[in-house]
Amino acid sequence: MTRSARSTLPGLLKNWQLVLPLAVFFTAFVFGPLALLGYVSLHTDVSLEQASLGQYTKFLTDGFNLGVLGATLWLGLKVTLLTLLIGYPLAYLYSVSPPRWQKLLILLIVLPLLTSAVVRTFAWLVILGRQGIVNESLVALGLLEMPAKLLFTPTAVVVALAQIELPLMVLPIITVLAGIDPNLRQASASLGAGSWRTFLQVILPLSAPGVLAGCLLVYASSVSAFVTQTLVGGGQQMFMPFYIYQQAIQANNYPFAAAIAMILLASVLAIVVMVNLLARRMRGVAHG
Amino acid sequence: MAEGAYESLKTVPPMRGESIRSRAERGSFGLVIGVLSAIAIVLLIAPTLIVLIVSFTSGQSLRFPPPGWSLRWYEALFNDSPDLWRAAKLSLQVAGMATAISTVLAVTAALAIARQPRLWARFLDSVFMSPLMLPTLALGLGLLVWFNVFGTGVSMTTLVIGHTAITTPYILRTTCASLSQLDGVLLESAKSLGAGPWFAFRTVTLPLILPGIAAGAFIAFMMSFDNVAISLFLSDARSEVLPIRLWNIIESNLDVRAAAVSGVLIAVTTVLVIVMERFVGVSRHVR
């Protein structure tokens, strides 16, 4: 972009006047509330009279709490890796498909994204239930004598979440793959590199920004996927989002719920910042 | 762009005298990509399909395959489920209002920050996009405490405010993308032909970015309609939105009506996505 950018509404309103409404809204209803949440988390009582770090020491010194945090972050990691494993090939397939197939594929990818997450979670209850398709087929094939308990297991949560977050991984990768010069693939092939080598040394490094973007989106939304974690996990394993809800609404312990929320927020932000730094460094390598 | 990629694949012919090793390599690469993306495609389609099939069961349970076929659960849904209809109406109202407000807020902000390489614009852009990354449950709890501190309590208004906060980024993103593709020459010519700023905006800018705004508003509406985390904290006892009602049904007794509701939602979403894809190209805007 060498052209100097100018406001798209030249002369009518100044930039700051255009930004003002949204900036005020965000200050009042996003950052204000989050700051207040941080403030509440630094108190020991609901009436906010005694300031202390008590909620945080309580969280960070208790094995159960740390277990919940660990399980949540671990869940996010497993879901991210699983979506990458099947999402990348799908994005690759899209990038080499004829336009007619691309239209169909993109619908298949976008449609689930816009379908209610509660509905998609419900689908997994039907699939993995005692009389669900998996159990019925396994019993019919004689592989199982009795329907097994598939629902309410850690694996079920990972698989269901991976399916639900899959579009978030595929879409950014499709975007970067579409931007890769097709001549590079040809050049690599004519220099004698096989398919695997071309993929690993040319395509994969060039698509890294899309992979990182997809991983971030999937990670951030799977650690806070309240509905799926709760319904498919069935309370067998506690995750941070449900813990926040339970402490706030069921136990009325707002300061502790606030502290849990801040810890979840901080751990998501830490990952986002780390991945962004990594992305910047990789861009530096690619350009220099 | 992607068509080019395909062409290039076709134009790399299987070289004559290609060694067995490289042929095996190409085969194994194609096989791995093919198998993994087949799994991905099945995973994308199967769950919704299975719910649709189960919703036509004649039985009392969510058995798959269903023991027989009937429309009884759709009848139950349409004839004696006032709870679900009330919830659906509330969800439509909240999503409609939140989308309207966030469209106005996001489009005005986008006009200022799109096409602006300056630091403040980039900074505001990431600030306004942040709700996409934040755990929405934390924001919901924060808003609940916020409204309690200010003594307003929760109501329909607070619910709409919460939904507006999480839907704005979608519209901001699609509108900024449309604005950055806008040809600056068009605005210049409108200006040099004597169009005032407002006239130029109305007749040049707005028509060109309208598909982007519409796609963003559509996505925002669907996200609001589906939201649980914010609604959980910000709705009062009497007002229950559809996803929460549905969730309660699923959690309490796995009523087959849940499958019928899902069937209706899947059908409506599919039709809307296909229609929107045709008119504004939603898929181009979600990337």
Coordinates of C-alpha atoms in Angstrom, one line a residue:
Chain A
M1 CA 0.0 0.0 0.0
T2 CA 1.9 3.0 -1.2
R3 CA -1.1 5.2 -1.7
S4 CA -1.6 7.3 1.4
A5 CA -4.7 6.0 3.1
R6 CA -7.4 8.4 3.7
S7 CA -10.7 8.3 5.5
T8 CA -13.4 6.7 3.5
L9 CA -15.8 9.5 4.5
P10 CA -13.6 12.4 3.4
G11 CA -14.6 15.7 5.0
L12 CA -17.9 14.5 6.5
L13 CA -16.8 13.2 9.9
K14 CA -13.3 13.0 11.4
N15 CA -11.9 9.6 12.1
W16 CA -12.1 9.9 15.9
Q17 CA -15.7 10.9 15.7
L18 CA -16.4 7.7 13.7
V19 CA -14.6 5.5 16.2
L20 CA -16.0 7.1 19.2
P21 CA -19.4 5.2 19.5
L22 CA -17.7 1.8 19.4
A23 CA -14.9 2.9 21.6
V24 CA -17.3 4.2 24.3
F25 CA -19.4 1.0 24.0
F26 CA -16.3 -1.2 24.4
T27 CA -15.0 0.8 27.4
A28 CA -18.4 0.6 29.1
F29 CA -19.4 -2.9 28.3
V30 CA -16.2 -4.9 27.6
F31 CA -13.1 -3.5 29.3
G32 CA -15.0 -1.8 32.2
P33 CA -16.6 -5.1 33.2
L34 CA -13.4 -7.1 32.8
A35 CA -11.5 -4.5 34.9
L36 CA -14.2 -4.7 37.5
L37 CA -13.9 -8.5 37.4
G38 CA -10.2 -8.2 38.1
Y39 CA -10.9 -5.8 41.0
V40 CA -13.5 -8.2 42.5
S41 CA -11.0 -11.1 42.2
L42 CA -8.6 -9.2 44.5
H43 CA -11.0 -9.3 47.4
T44 CA -11.8 -11.9 50.0
D45 CA -15.5 -11.0 50.5
V46 CA -18.5 -10.2 48.4
S47 CA -18.9 -6.8 49.9
L48 CA -15.4 -5.9 48.5
E49 CA -14.0 -4.6 51.8
Q50 CA -10.9 -6.7 52.3
A51 CA -8.4 -6.5 49.5
S52 CA -6.0 -9.4 49.2
L53 CA -4.5 -11.9 46.8
G54 CA -6.2 -14.7 48.7
Q55 CA -8.4 -15.9 45.8
Y56 CA -5.3 -16.4 43.7
T57 CA -3.2 -18.2 46.4
K58 CA -6.3 -20.3 47.1
F59 CA -6.5 -21.3 43.5
L60 CA -2.8 -21.8 42.8
T61 CA -2.0 -23.8 45.9
D62 CA -4.9 -26.3 45.6
G63 CA -4.3 -29.5 43.7
F64 CA -7.9 -29.8 42.6
N65 CA -8.0 -26.2 41.2
L66 CA -4.7 -26.7 39.4
G67 CA -6.1 -30.0 38.0
V68 CA -9.0 -28.1 36.6
L69 CA -6.8 -25.5 35.0
G70 CA -4.4 -28.2 33.6
A71 CA -7.3 -30.3 32.2
T72 CA -8.7 -27.3 30.5
L73 CA -5.4 -26.2 28.8
W74 CA -4.6 -29.8 28.0
L75 CA -8.1 -30.2 26.4
G76 CA -7.4 -27.1 24.3
L77 CA -4.1 -28.5 23.1
K78 CA -5.5 -31.9 22.2
V79 CA -8.4 -30.4 20.3
T80 CA -6.1 -28.0 18.4
L81 CA -3.8 -30.8 17.4
L82 CA -6.6 -33.1 16.3
T83 CA -8.3 -30.3 14.2
L84 CA -4.9 -29.5 12.6
L85 CA -4.4 -33.2 11.7
I86 CA -7.6 -33.5 9.8
G87 CA -8.2 -29.8 9.0
Y88 CA -5.0 -29.2 7.1
P89 CA -5.5 -32.0 4.6
L90 CA -9.1 -30.8 4.0
A91 CA -7.8 -27.2 3.4
Y92 CA -5.2 -28.7 1.1
L93 CA -7.8 -30.8 -0.8
Y94 CA -9.8 -27.6 -1.2
S95 CA -6.9 -25.7 -2.7
V96 CA -6.3 -28.3 -5.4
S97 CA -9.9 -29.0 -6.2
P98 CA -11.7 -27.7 -9.3
P99 CA -13.9 -24.6 -8.7
R100 CA -17.1 -26.5 -8.8
W101 CA -16.0 -28.8 -6.0
Q102 CA -14.6 -25.8 -4.1
K103 CA -18.1 -24.3 -4.0
L104 CA -19.5 -27.5 -2.5
L105 CA -16.6 -28.0 0.0
I106 CA -16.8 -24.4 1.3
L107 CA -20.5 -24.9 2.0
L108 CA -19.8 -28.1 3.9
I109 CA -17.2 -26.2 5.9
V110 CA -19.1 -23.0 6.6
L111 CA -22.5 -24.6 7.3
P112 CA -21.5 -26.3 10.6
L113 CA -19.8 -23.1 11.7
L114 CA -23.1 -21.2 11.5
T115 CA -25.2 -24.1 12.8
S116 CA -26.0 -23.8 16.5
A117 CA -23.3 -25.2 18.8
V118 CA -25.9 -26.6 21.1
V119 CA -27.4 -28.5 18.2
R120 CA -24.0 -29.8 17.1
T121 CA -23.2 -30.8 20.7
F122 CA -26.6 -32.6 20.9
A123 CA -25.6 -34.5 17.8
W124 CA -22.7 -36.0 19.7
L125 CA -25.0 -37.1 22.5
V126 CA -27.1 -39.0 19.9
I127 CA -24.0 -40.5 18.2
L128 CA -22.2 -41.6 21.4
G129 CA -25.2 -42.5 23.5
R130 CA -26.0 -46.0 24.7
Q131 CA -28.3 -46.5 21.7
G132 CA -26.3 -44.3 19.4
I133 CA -24.9 -45.2 16.1
V134 CA -21.4 -46.1 17.3
N135 CA -22.6 -48.5 20.0
E136 CA -25.3 -50.1 17.8
S137 CA -22.8 -50.8 15.0
L138 CA -20.2 -52.2 17.4
V139 CA -22.7 -54.5 19.0
A140 CA -24.2 -55.5 15.6
L141 CA -20.7 -56.3 14.3
G142 CA -20.1 -58.4 17.3
L143 CA -17.2 -56.3 18.5
L144 CA -19.0 -55.5 21.7
E145 CA -21.4 -57.6 23.8
M146 CA -23.0 -54.7 25.5
P147 CA -23.2 -51.0 24.6
A148 CA -20.1 -49.3 26.1
K149 CA -20.0 -46.0 27.9
L150 CA -18.7 -43.6 25.3
L151 CA -20.3 -40.4 26.5
F152 CA -19.0 -38.5 29.5
T153 CA -15.4 -39.6 28.8
P154 CA -12.5 -37.3 28.2
T155 CA -12.0 -38.7 24.7
A156 CA -15.6 -37.9 23.8
V157 CA -15.1 -34.3 24.8
V158 CA -12.0 -34.0 22.6
V159 CA -13.6 -35.6 19.6
A160 CA -16.8 -33.6 19.8
L161 CA -15.0 -30.3 20.3
A162 CA -12.6 -31.1 17.4
Q163 CA -15.5 -31.6 15.1
I164 CA -17.2 -28.5 16.3
E165 CA -14.1 -26.3 16.0
L166 CA -12.9 -27.8 12.7
P167 CA -14.1 -25.0 10.4
L168 CA -12.1 -22.4 12.5
M169 CA -9.0 -24.4 11.6
V170 CA -9.8 -25.0 8.0
L171 CA -10.8 -21.5 6.9
P172 CA -7.6 -19.6 7.7
I173 CA -5.5 -22.4 6.1
I174 CA -7.6 -22.3 3.0
T175 CA -6.9 -18.5 2.8
V176 CA -3.1 -18.9 3.0
L177 CA -3.0 -21.9 0.6
A178 CA -4.9 -19.8 -2.0
G179 CA -2.2 -17.1 -1.8
I180 CA 0.7 -19.5 -2.5
D181 CA 2.0 -19.0 -6.0
P182 CA 1.3 -22.3 -7.9
N183 CA 4.5 -21.9 -9.8
L184 CA 6.4 -22.7 -6.6
R185 CA 5.0 -26.2 -6.6
Q186 CA 5.9 -26.7 -10.2
A187 CA 9.4 -25.3 -9.6
S188 CA 9.9 -27.6 -6.7
A189 CA 8.7 -30.6 -8.8
S190 CA 10.9 -29.8 -11.7
L191 CA 13.9 -29.5 -9.4
G192 CA 13.3 -33.0 -8.5
A193 CA 11.5 -32.8 -5.2
G194 CA 8.8 -35.4 -4.7
S195 CA 5.3 -34.7 -3.3
W196 CA 6.3 -35.1 0.3
R197 CA 9.4 -33.0 0.0
T198 CA 7.6 -30.2 -1.9
F199 CA 4.9 -30.2 0.8
L200 CA 7.2 -30.3 3.8
Q201 CA 9.7 -27.8 2.5
V202 CA 7.6 -25.4 0.3
I203 CA 3.9 -25.5 1.0
L204 CA 3.9 -26.2 4.8
P205 CA 6.3 -23.4 5.7
L206 CA 4.5 -20.9 3.5
S207 CA 1.2 -21.8 5.1
A208 CA 2.4 -21.4 8.6
P209 CA 0.6 -18.0 9.2
G210 CA -2.7 -19.7 8.4
V211 CA -1.9 -22.7 10.6
L212 CA -1.0 -20.4 13.5
A213 CA -4.2 -18.3 13.1
G214 CA -6.3 -21.5 12.9
C215 CA -4.6 -22.9 16.0
L216 CA -5.2 -19.7 18.0
L217 CA -8.9 -19.6 17.1
V218 CA -9.4 -23.3 17.9
Y219 CA -7.5 -23.1 21.1
A220 CA -9.2 -20.0 22.4
S221 CA -12.7 -21.3 21.6
S222 CA -12.2 -24.9 22.8
V223 CA -10.9 -23.9 26.3
S224 CA -14.0 -21.7 26.7
A225 CA -16.5 -24.0 25.0
F226 CA -18.9 -24.2 28.0
V227 CA -21.8 -26.0 26.3
T228 CA -19.8 -28.9 24.7
Q229 CA -17.5 -29.4 27.7
T230 CA -20.5 -29.6 30.0
L231 CA -22.9 -31.7 28.0
V232 CA -20.5 -34.2 26.5
G233 CA -18.2 -34.3 29.5
G234 CA -21.3 -34.8 31.8
G235 CA -19.6 -33.3 34.8
Q236 CA -17.1 -36.2 35.0
Q237 CA -14.3 -33.8 34.5
M238 CA -14.5 -30.2 35.6
F239 CA -13.2 -27.5 33.2
M240 CA -12.6 -23.9 33.9
P241 CA -15.7 -22.4 32.2
F242 CA -18.1 -24.6 34.2
Y243 CA -16.0 -23.9 37.4
I244 CA -16.6 -20.2 36.9
Y245 CA -20.3 -20.7 36.4
Q246 CA -20.6 -23.0 39.4
Q247 CA -18.7 -20.7 41.8
A248 CA -20.6 -17.6 40.7
I249 CA -24.2 -18.9 40.2
Q250 CA -24.4 -22.0 42.4
A251 CA -22.0 -21.1 45.2
N252 CA -22.5 -17.4 45.0
N253 CA -18.7 -17.0 45.6
Y254 CA -18.2 -14.1 43.2
P255 CA -14.6 -13.2 44.2
F256 CA -13.4 -16.7 43.6
A257 CA -15.4 -17.0 40.4
A258 CA -13.8 -13.8 39.2
A259 CA -10.3 -15.1 40.1
I260 CA -10.9 -18.3 38.0
A261 CA -12.2 -16.2 35.1
M262 CA -9.1 -13.9 35.3
I263 CA -6.8 -17.0 35.4
L264 CA -8.6 -18.5 32.3
L265 CA -8.4 -15.1 30.6
A266 CA -4.7 -14.7 31.4
S267 CA -3.8 -18.2 30.2
V268 CA -5.7 -17.6 26.9
L269 CA -4.0 -14.2 26.4
A270 CA -0.6 -15.7 27.2
I271 CA -1.0 -18.3 24.5
V272 CA -2.3 -15.6 22.0
V273 CA 0.7 -13.4 22.7
M274 CA 3.2 -16.3 22.5
V275 CA 1.8 -17.5 19.1
N276 CA 1.8 -13.9 17.8
L277 CA 5.5 -13.5 18.7
L278 CA 6.2 -16.8 17.1
A279 CA 4.4 -15.7 13.9
R280 CA 6.3 -12.4 13.8
R281 CA 9.6 -14.2 14.2
M282 CA 8.7 -16.6 11.4
R283 CA 7.7 -13.7 9.1
G284 CA 11.1 -12.2 9.8
V285 CA 12.8 -15.5 8.8
A286 CA 10.7 -15.7 5.6
H287 CA 11.5 -12.2 4.6
G288 CA 15.1 -12.0 5.6
Chain B
M1 CA -6.3 -18.1 -7.4
A2 CA -7.1 -21.7 -6.3
E3 CA -8.1 -22.5 -9.8
G4 CA -4.5 -21.8 -10.7
A5 CA -3.4 -24.2 -8.1
Y6 CA -5.5 -27.0 -9.6
E7 CA -4.3 -26.2 -13.2
S8 CA -0.8 -26.5 -11.9
L9 CA -1.5 -29.9 -10.5
K10 CA -2.9 -31.0 -13.9
T11 CA 0.0 -29.5 -15.8
V12 CA 2.6 -31.4 -13.8
P13 CA 2.4 -34.6 -15.9
P14 CA 3.4 -38.0 -14.6
M15 CA 7.0 -37.7 -15.9
R16 CA 8.0 -40.5 -18.2
G17 CA 10.6 -42.7 -16.7
E18 CA 9.4 -41.5 -13.3
S19 CA 11.2 -43.7 -10.7
I20 CA 9.1 -46.1 -8.7
R21 CA 10.2 -44.3 -5.6
S22 CA 8.8 -40.9 -6.7
R23 CA 5.6 -42.6 -8.0
A24 CA 5.2 -44.3 -4.6
E25 CA 5.8 -41.0 -3.0
R26 CA 3.1 -39.2 -5.0
G27 CA 0.8 -42.1 -4.3
S28 CA 1.4 -42.1 -0.6
F29 CA 1.0 -38.3 -0.4
G30 CA -2.3 -38.4 -2.2
L31 CA -3.5 -41.3 0.0
V32 CA -2.7 -39.5 3.2
I33 CA -4.3 -36.2 2.1
G34 CA -7.3 -38.2 0.7
V35 CA -7.9 -40.3 3.8
L36 CA -7.5 -37.5 6.3
S37 CA -9.8 -35.1 4.4
A38 CA -12.3 -37.8 3.9
I39 CA -12.4 -38.2 7.7
A40 CA -12.8 -34.5 8.1
I41 CA -15.6 -34.3 5.5
V42 CA -17.5 -37.2 7.2
L43 CA -17.0 -35.5 10.6
L44 CA -18.4 -32.2 9.2
I45 CA -21.5 -33.8 7.7
A46 CA -22.4 -36.9 9.8
P47 CA -23.5 -35.3 13.1
T48 CA -26.1 -33.0 11.6
L49 CA -27.3 -35.7 9.3
I50 CA -27.8 -38.1 12.2
V51 CA -29.7 -35.6 14.2
L52 CA -32.0 -34.9 11.2
I53 CA -32.6 -38.7 10.8
V54 CA -33.3 -39.2 14.5
S55 CA -35.8 -36.3 14.6
F56 CA -38.2 -38.4 12.4
T57 CA -38.2 -41.3 14.8
S58 CA -41.4 -42.9 15.9
G59 CA -39.9 -44.1 19.2
Q60 CA -39.5 -42.5 22.6
S61 CA -35.8 -42.4 22.6
L62 CA -32.9 -41.1 20.6
R63 CA -32.1 -44.6 19.3
F64 CA -30.1 -44.8 16.1
P65 CA -31.2 -46.1 13.6
P66 CA -34.8 -45.2 14.7
P67 CA -37.2 -48.1 15.1
G68 CA -39.7 -46.5 12.8
W69 CA -40.6 -43.2 11.2
S70 CA -43.1 -40.5 12.1
L71 CA -43.6 -36.8 12.4
R72 CA -44.8 -37.0 16.0
W73 CA -41.9 -35.0 17.5
Y74 CA -42.4 -32.2 15.0
E75 CA -46.2 -32.3 15.9
A76 CA -45.3 -32.1 19.5
L77 CA -43.0 -29.2 18.8
F78 CA -45.5 -27.2 16.8
N79 CA -48.6 -28.0 18.8
D80 CA -47.7 -28.2 22.5
S81 CA -44.4 -26.6 23.1
P82 CA -45.2 -23.0 24.2
D83 CA -41.9 -22.9 26.2
L84 CA -39.8 -23.5 23.1
W85 CA -41.7 -20.9 21.0
R86 CA -41.4 -18.3 23.7
A87 CA -37.7 -19.0 23.9
A88 CA -37.4 -18.8 20.1
K89 CA -39.2 -15.5 20.0
L90 CA -37.0 -14.0 22.7
S91 CA -33.8 -15.3 20.9
L92 CA -35.0 -13.7 17.6
Q93 CA -35.7 -10.4 19.3
V94 CA -32.3 -10.3 21.1
A95 CA -30.4 -11.4 18.1
G96 CA -32.2 -8.9 15.9
M97 CA -31.6 -6.0 18.2
A98 CA -28.0 -6.9 19.0
T99 CA -27.3 -7.3 15.3
A100 CA -28.9 -3.9 14.4
I101 CA -26.9 -2.1 17.1
S102 CA -23.6 -3.8 16.4
T103 CA -24.0 -3.1 12.7
V104 CA -24.2 0.6 13.3
L105 CA -21.3 0.6 15.8
A106 CA -19.1 -1.6 13.7
V107 CA -19.7 0.0 10.3
T108 CA -19.0 3.5 11.6
A109 CA -15.8 2.4 13.3
A110 CA -14.7 0.4 10.2
L111 CA -15.0 3.5 8.1
A112 CA -12.4 5.1 10.3
I113 CA -10.0 2.3 10.8
A114 CA -10.0 0.4 7.5
R115 CA -7.4 1.5 5.0
Q116 CA -5.5 3.2 7.8
P117 CA -2.0 1.8 8.2
R118 CA -1.3 4.1 11.2
L119 CA -0.5 2.6 14.5
W120 CA -3.6 3.9 16.4
A121 CA -5.9 2.3 13.8
R122 CA -4.1 -1.1 13.9
F123 CA -4.2 -0.9 17.7
L124 CA -8.0 -0.2 17.8
D125 CA -8.6 -2.9 15.3
S126 CA -7.1 -5.5 17.5
V127 CA -8.8 -4.1 20.6
F128 CA -12.2 -4.3 18.8
M129 CA -11.5 -7.8 17.6
S130 CA -10.5 -9.0 21.0
P131 CA -14.0 -10.5 22.1
L132 CA -13.4 -13.2 19.5
M133 CA -10.5 -14.5 21.6
L134 CA -11.7 -13.7 25.1
P135 CA -13.5 -16.5 27.0
T136 CA -17.1 -15.2 26.6
L137 CA -18.0 -16.7 30.0
A138 CA -15.6 -14.3 31.7
L139 CA -17.2 -11.4 29.8
G140 CA -20.6 -12.6 30.8
L141 CA -19.6 -12.8 34.5
G142 CA -17.9 -9.4 34.3
L143 CA -21.1 -7.8 32.8
L144 CA -23.3 -9.4 35.4
V145 CA -21.1 -8.0 38.3
W146 CA -20.9 -4.6 36.4
F147 CA -24.7 -4.3 36.1
N148 CA -25.2 -5.3 39.7
V149 CA -22.7 -2.7 40.9
F150 CA -24.5 -0.1 38.9
G151 CA -27.8 -1.3 40.3
T152 CA -29.5 -1.9 37.0
G153 CA -29.8 -5.7 37.5
V154 CA -30.3 -7.9 34.5
S155 CA -33.0 -7.4 31.9
M156 CA -33.7 -7.6 28.2
T157 CA -31.5 -4.5 27.7
T158 CA -28.5 -6.0 29.5
L159 CA -28.9 -9.2 27.4
V160 CA -28.9 -7.1 24.2
I161 CA -25.8 -5.2 25.4
G162 CA -23.9 -8.4 26.1
H163 CA -24.8 -9.9 22.7
T164 CA -23.8 -6.6 21.0
A165 CA -20.3 -6.8 22.6
I166 CA -19.7 -10.3 21.2
T167 CA -21.2 -9.8 17.7
T168 CA -19.5 -6.5 16.8
P169 CA -16.2 -8.1 15.8
Y170 CA -17.8 -10.2 13.0
I171 CA -19.3 -7.2 11.3
L172 CA -16.2 -5.1 11.9
R173 CA -14.0 -7.7 10.2
T174 CA -16.2 -8.2 7.1
T175 CA -16.7 -4.4 6.7
C176 CA -13.0 -3.6 7.0
A177 CA -12.2 -6.3 4.5
S178 CA -14.7 -4.9 2.0
L179 CA -13.4 -1.3 2.6
S180 CA -9.8 -2.4 2.0
Q181 CA -10.8 -3.8 -1.4
L182 CA -12.5 -0.6 -2.4
D183 CA -10.8 1.2 -5.2
G184 CA -9.7 4.6 -4.0
V185 CA -9.9 5.9 -7.6
L186 CA -13.7 5.6 -7.4
L187 CA -14.0 7.9 -4.5
E188 CA -11.6 10.4 -6.2
S189 CA -13.6 10.4 -9.3
A190 CA -16.9 10.9 -7.4
K191 CA -15.2 13.8 -5.6
S192 CA -13.8 15.4 -8.8
L193 CA -17.2 15.0 -10.5
G194 CA -18.6 17.2 -7.7
A195 CA -20.2 14.7 -5.3
G196 CA -20.3 15.8 -1.7
P197 CA -18.9 13.5 0.9
W198 CA -22.3 12.2 2.0
F199 CA -23.5 11.8 -1.6
A200 CA -20.3 9.9 -2.5
F201 CA -20.7 7.7 0.5
R202 CA -24.3 6.9 -0.3
T203 CA -23.8 6.3 -4.0
V204 CA -20.3 4.8 -4.2
T205 CA -18.9 3.5 -0.9
L206 CA -22.1 2.0 0.7
P207 CA -23.3 0.0 -2.3
L208 CA -19.8 -1.5 -2.7
I209 CA -19.4 -2.5 0.9
L210 CA -23.0 -3.6 1.4
P211 CA -22.4 -7.3 0.7
G212 CA -19.6 -7.3 3.3
I213 CA -21.8 -5.6 5.9
A214 CA -24.7 -8.0 5.1
A215 CA -22.4 -11.1 5.4
G216 CA -21.1 -9.8 8.8
A217 CA -24.5 -9.0 10.0
F218 CA -25.7 -12.5 9.1
I219 CA -22.8 -14.1 10.9
A220 CA -23.4 -11.8 13.9
F221 CA -27.1 -12.8 14.0
M222 CA -26.3 -16.5 13.9
M223 CA -23.7 -16.1 16.7
S224 CA -26.0 -14.2 18.9
F225 CA -28.9 -16.6 18.3
D226 CA -26.6 -19.4 19.3
N227 CA -25.0 -17.8 22.3
V228 CA -25.2 -19.5 25.7
A229 CA -22.3 -18.1 27.8
I230 CA -23.5 -14.5 27.8
S231 CA -27.2 -15.3 28.1
L232 CA -26.5 -17.6 31.0
F233 CA -25.4 -14.6 33.2
L234 CA -27.5 -11.8 31.7
S235 CA -31.0 -13.0 31.4
D236 CA -33.5 -12.9 34.3
A237 CA -35.3 -15.9 35.5
R238 CA -38.3 -15.4 33.3
S239 CA -36.5 -14.9 30.0
E240 CA -34.9 -18.0 28.7
V241 CA -33.3 -17.9 25.2
L242 CA -33.7 -20.8 22.8
P243 CA -30.2 -22.3 23.2
I244 CA -30.5 -22.4 26.9
R245 CA -34.0 -23.8 26.8
L246 CA -32.8 -26.5 24.4
W247 CA -29.8 -27.2 26.7
N248 CA -32.1 -27.6 29.6
I249 CA -34.3 -30.1 27.7
I250 CA -31.2 -32.0 26.6
E251 CA -29.7 -32.1 30.1
S252 CA -32.8 -33.0 32.0
N253 CA -34.5 -35.8 30.1
L254 CA -33.1 -36.0 26.6
D255 CA -36.6 -35.3 25.2
V256 CA -36.8 -36.2 21.5
R257 CA -38.3 -32.8 21.0
A258 CA -34.7 -31.6 21.2
A259 CA -34.1 -33.5 17.9
A260 CA -37.1 -31.8 16.3
V261 CA -35.9 -28.3 17.4
S262 CA -32.5 -29.2 16.1
G263 CA -34.0 -30.4 12.8
V264 CA -35.8 -27.1 12.4
L265 CA -32.7 -25.1 13.2
I266 CA -30.5 -27.1 10.8
A267 CA -33.1 -26.7 8.0
V268 CA -33.4 -22.9 8.6
T269 CA -29.6 -22.4 8.9
T270 CA -29.0 -24.4 5.7
V271 CA -31.5 -22.5 3.7
L272 CA -30.2 -19.1 5.0
V273 CA -26.6 -20.0 4.4
I274 CA -27.4 -21.1 0.8
V275 CA -29.4 -17.9 0.1
M276 CA -26.8 -15.6 1.7
E277 CA -24.0 -17.4 -0.2
R278 CA -25.8 -16.7 -3.4
F279 CA -26.4 -13.0 -2.7
V280 CA -23.4 -11.8 -0.6
G281 CA -21.0 -14.8 -0.7
V282 CA -20.8 -15.5 3.0
S283 CA -18.0 -18.0 2.6
R284 CA -15.7 -15.3 1.1
H285 CA -16.3 -13.2 4.2
V286 CA -15.7 -15.8 6.9
R287 CA -12.1 -16.3 6.0

